C-alpha positions as CSV (number, residue, x, y, z in Angstrom):
1,M,13.8,-40.4,-12.7
2,N,13.0,-38.6,-9.4
3,K,10.5,-35.9,-10.4
4,L,10.7,-34.1,-7.0
5,I,12.7,-31.0,-6.5
6,N,14.4,-30.5,-3.1
7,I,12.5,-27.7,-1.3
8,E,15.7,-26.7,0.4
9,T,17.2,-25.7,-2.9
10,L,14.4,-23.2,-3.6
11,P,14.7,-19.5,-2.5
12,P,12.3,-18.4,0.2
13,V,10.2,-16.6,-2.5
14,F,10.6,-17.6,-6.1
15,E,9.2,-17.3,-9.6
16,V,8.9,-20.5,-11.6
17,R,10.3,-19.1,-14.8
18,K,13.4,-17.7,-13.1
19,I,14.2,-21.0,-11.4
20,I,14.0,-22.8,-14.7
21,G,16.2,-20.1,-16.3
22,L,18.8,-20.1,-13.6
23,S,19.1,-23.9,-13.7
24,G,20.5,-23.8,-17.2
25,G,18.1,-26.5,-18.4
26,K,18.8,-28.9,-15.5
27,I,15.2,-28.3,-14.1
28,T,12.3,-28.7,-16.5
29,R,9.0,-26.9,-16.1
30,R,7.3,-30.2,-15.8
31,A,9.5,-31.4,-13.0
32,L,9.2,-28.1,-11.1
33,N,5.4,-28.0,-11.6
34,Y,5.1,-31.6,-10.3
35,S,7.1,-30.7,-7.2
36,I,5.2,-27.5,-6.6
37,S,1.9,-29.3,-6.8
38,K,3.0,-31.8,-4.2
39,L,4.4,-29.1,-1.9
40,L,1.2,-27.1,-2.1
41,R,-0.8,-30.2,-1.1
42,E,1.5,-30.7,1.8
43,K,1.1,-27.0,2.8
44,R,4.9,-26.5,2.5
45,L,4.5,-23.8,-0.1
46,I,2.2,-20.8,-0.4
47,R,1.0,-19.6,-3.8
48,L,1.4,-15.8,-4.0
49,R,0.5,-15.1,-7.6
50,N,0.4,-17.1,-10.8
51,G,3.9,-18.6,-11.1
52,I,5.2,-17.1,-7.8
53,Y,5.4,-19.0,-4.6
54,S,6.8,-18.8,-1.0
55,K,8.1,-21.4,1.3
56,V,8.0,-19.0,4.3
57,G,4.8,-17.8,6.0
58,D,5.9,-14.4,7.3
59,I,3.6,-11.9,5.6
60,F,6.1,-9.0,6.1
61,Y,8.9,-10.9,4.4
62,I,6.6,-11.9,1.6
63,A,5.5,-8.3,1.0
64,Y,9.1,-7.1,1.0
65,R,10.2,-9.7,-1.5
66,L,7.1,-9.8,-3.6
67,Y,7.1,-6.0,-4.2
68,N,10.8,-5.4,-3.9
69,G,10.3,-2.5,-1.5
70,Y,10.4,-1.8,2.2
71,I,7.9,-2.2,4.9
72,G,6.4,1.1,6.0
73,F,3.6,3.1,7.7
74,S,1.8,1.4,10.5
75,S,3.3,-2.0,9.5
76,A,6.7,-0.5,10.3
77,L,5.5,0.8,13.7
78,Y,4.2,-2.7,14.5
79,L,7.6,-4.2,13.7
80,Y,9.3,-1.6,15.9
81,G,7.1,-2.7,18.8
82,L,5.2,0.6,18.9
83,K,1.8,-0.9,17.8
84,E,0.3,-4.0,19.3
85,E,-2.6,-4.6,17.0
86,I,-1.9,-6.4,13.7
87,E,-3.8,-4.6,10.9
88,A,-5.5,-6.3,8.1
89,N,-3.3,-4.4,5.7
90,V,0.5,-4.7,5.3
91,Y,2.1,-1.6,3.7
92,V,5.1,-1.8,1.5
93,C,6.8,1.2,-0.1
94,I,7.9,1.0,-3.7
95,T,9.2,3.3,-6.5
96,S,6.2,2.9,-8.8
97,S,2.5,1.9,-8.9
98,A,1.4,-1.6,-8.4
99,K,-1.8,-3.5,-7.5
100,P,-2.6,-4.7,-4.0
101,G,-2.5,-8.4,-3.4
102,R,-4.5,-10.5,-0.9
103,I,-2.3,-13.2,0.7
104,M,-2.9,-15.4,3.7
105,G,-6.0,-13.4,4.6
106,R,-4.1,-10.1,4.6
107,L,-4.1,-7.3,2.0
108,I,-0.6,-6.2,0.9
109,V,-0.9,-2.5,0.0
110,P,2.0,-1.2,-2.2
111,V,2.5,2.6,-1.8
112,N,4.2,4.5,-4.6
113,M,6.7,6.7,-2.9
114,G,8.4,7.7,-6.2
115,I,11.8,9.3,-5.6
116,N,11.2,9.3,-1.9
117,A,11.3,5.4,-1.8
118,Y,14.4,5.4,0.4
119,G,15.4,5.6,4.0
120,A,15.1,2.0,5.2
121,S,17.3,-0.4,7.1
122,L,17.5,-4.2,7.5
123,M,15.6,-5.9,10.3
124,E,15.9,-9.6,11.1
125,L,12.6,-11.4,11.3
126,S,12.6,-15.1,12.0
127,G,16.2,-15.4,10.7
128,R,15.6,-13.5,7.5
129,E,16.3,-9.9,6.8
130,V,13.6,-7.5,5.8
131,L,13.9,-3.8,4.7
132,V,11.9,-1.6,7.1
133,S,11.6,2.2,7.0
134,T,13.6,3.9,9.7
135,Y,11.6,5.4,12.5
136,A,12.1,9.0,11.1
137,K,11.3,7.8,7.6
138,T,8.1,6.1,8.8
139,I,6.9,9.5,10.1
140,F,7.9,11.2,6.9
141,D,6.1,8.7,4.7
142,M,2.9,8.9,6.8
143,L,2.9,12.7,6.4
144,S,3.8,12.5,2.7
145,R,1.1,10.0,1.8
146,P,-1.9,10.8,4.1
147,R,-4.1,8.3,2.2
148,Y,-2.3,5.3,3.7
149,A,-1.5,6.8,7.1
150,N,-2.9,6.1,10.6
151,Y,-2.3,9.3,12.5
152,F,-3.5,7.9,15.8
153,D,-0.7,5.3,15.4
154,M,1.9,7.9,14.5
155,Y,1.2,10.3,17.4
156,R,0.8,7.5,19.9
157,S,4.2,6.0,18.8
158,M,5.9,9.3,19.2
159,K,4.6,9.5,22.8
160,L,5.8,6.0,23.5
161,R,9.2,6.5,21.8
162,P,10.0,10.2,21.1
163,L,12.4,10.9,18.2
164,G,16.0,11.6,19.2
165,H,18.1,14.5,18.0
166,D,19.6,12.6,15.1
167,E,16.2,11.3,14.1
168,W,14.8,14.9,14.0
169,K,17.8,15.8,11.8
170,E,17.0,12.8,9.6
171,L,13.3,13.9,9.3
172,L,14.5,17.4,8.4
173,H,16.7,15.9,5.7
174,Y,13.8,14.1,4.1
175,A,11.6,17.2,4.3
176,G,14.2,19.4,2.7
177,N,14.6,17.0,-0.2
178,S,10.8,16.8,-0.8
179,N,8.2,19.4,-1.9
180,I,6.6,22.4,-0.3
181,T,3.4,20.5,0.6
182,D,5.3,17.8,2.5
183,I,7.3,20.5,4.3
184,R,4.1,22.2,5.5
185,R,2.5,18.9,6.4
186,I,5.4,18.0,8.6
187,G,5.7,21.4,10.2
188,Y,2.0,21.6,10.9
189,A,1.8,18.0,12.3
190,M,5.0,18.3,14.4
191,E,4.4,21.8,16.0
192,G,4.3,21.4,19.7
193,I,6.2,18.1,19.5
194,A,9.4,18.8,17.6
195,P,12.3,20.9,19.0
196,G,12.3,24.6,18.3
197,W,15.2,24.5,15.8
198,F,13.4,21.9,13.7
199,I,10.2,24.0,13.5
200,K,12.3,27.1,12.7
201,E,14.1,25.4,9.8
202,L,10.9,24.0,8.4
203,G,9.2,27.4,8.8
204,L,11.8,29.1,6.7
205,L,11.4,26.4,4.0
206,S,7.6,26.7,4.2
207,K,7.6,30.4,3.3
208,K,9.1,29.6,-0.1
209,G,5.7,28.5,-1.4
210,Y,3.3,31.0,-3.0
211,R,0.0,29.1,-2.7
212,A,-1.8,27.4,0.1
213,S,-1.3,23.6,0.5
214,F,-3.7,20.9,1.4
215,F,-3.1,18.1,3.9
216,F,-5.4,15.7,2.1
217,R,-8.5,16.7,0.2
218,H,-8.6,20.1,-1.6
219,E,-11.2,21.5,0.8
220,A,-11.0,24.8,2.5
221,K,-11.3,23.4,6.1
222,N,-9.2,23.9,9.2
223,Y,-6.9,26.4,7.8
224,N,-3.6,27.0,9.6
225,G,-2.1,30.4,8.7
226,K,1.4,29.7,10.1
227,W,1.9,26.8,7.7
228,D,-0.5,28.0,5.0
229,I,-2.2,24.7,4.9
230,Y,-5.8,23.3,5.0
231,D,-6.3,20.1,6.9
232,S,-9.6,18.3,5.9
233,L,-8.6,15.4,8.2
234,Y,-7.8,17.6,11.2
235,I,-5.0,15.2,12.2
236,R,-4.0,17.2,15.2
237,R,-7.0,15.9,17.1
238,W,-4.8,12.7,17.6
239,A,-1.8,14.6,18.9
240,D,-2.5,13.5,22.5
241,A,-3.2,9.9,21.6
242,V,-2.2,7.4,24.3
């Protein structure tokens, strides 16, 4: 009996137990493990986690499939051609919490966006489709989750490729469906960059809050009265990034 499984029949990223289950008993664990061991020795497969493998070497596709989310933050800006440097981290946005994973020398960082884990479109990478946050959603996510954001990248990208009218409307939609702190972060960060109508709309929403917001750490630093927010990071120092 031929113990080798044809690699062409395997999905780009697969879990051993699911392959066995889907085969209806036609593929045994022993046969699959034998084939996987051979393919790993030949460097035709990459081990992602225990029992999970990939036959493609694109780290963005792997992150997308492994975490069932969408590529975001500076990783999305890189895929949009707005950032030349490849970071050590690949950011993938998901609906819950998950542990980072180191694969192919890169750290895949899952970011829990909760109910805001939407706003992505398909992008083709090396013949395979990957979900990537839209340009406007990338900006929103960076301002909503400061811990994972690179604001130099964000401001520089907006100089290289300013948001269009529909993208400002899209960003306003995300803000309006989020919380008061996100609204203030976006208004504060975009003032002087966004069109007047956008700032006016966010300003009206911002006034509905009764307590001051914090951009990142709860520290009384760099207070902005218009947006009633403290910015311990002082992100606007990167507003003229080139």
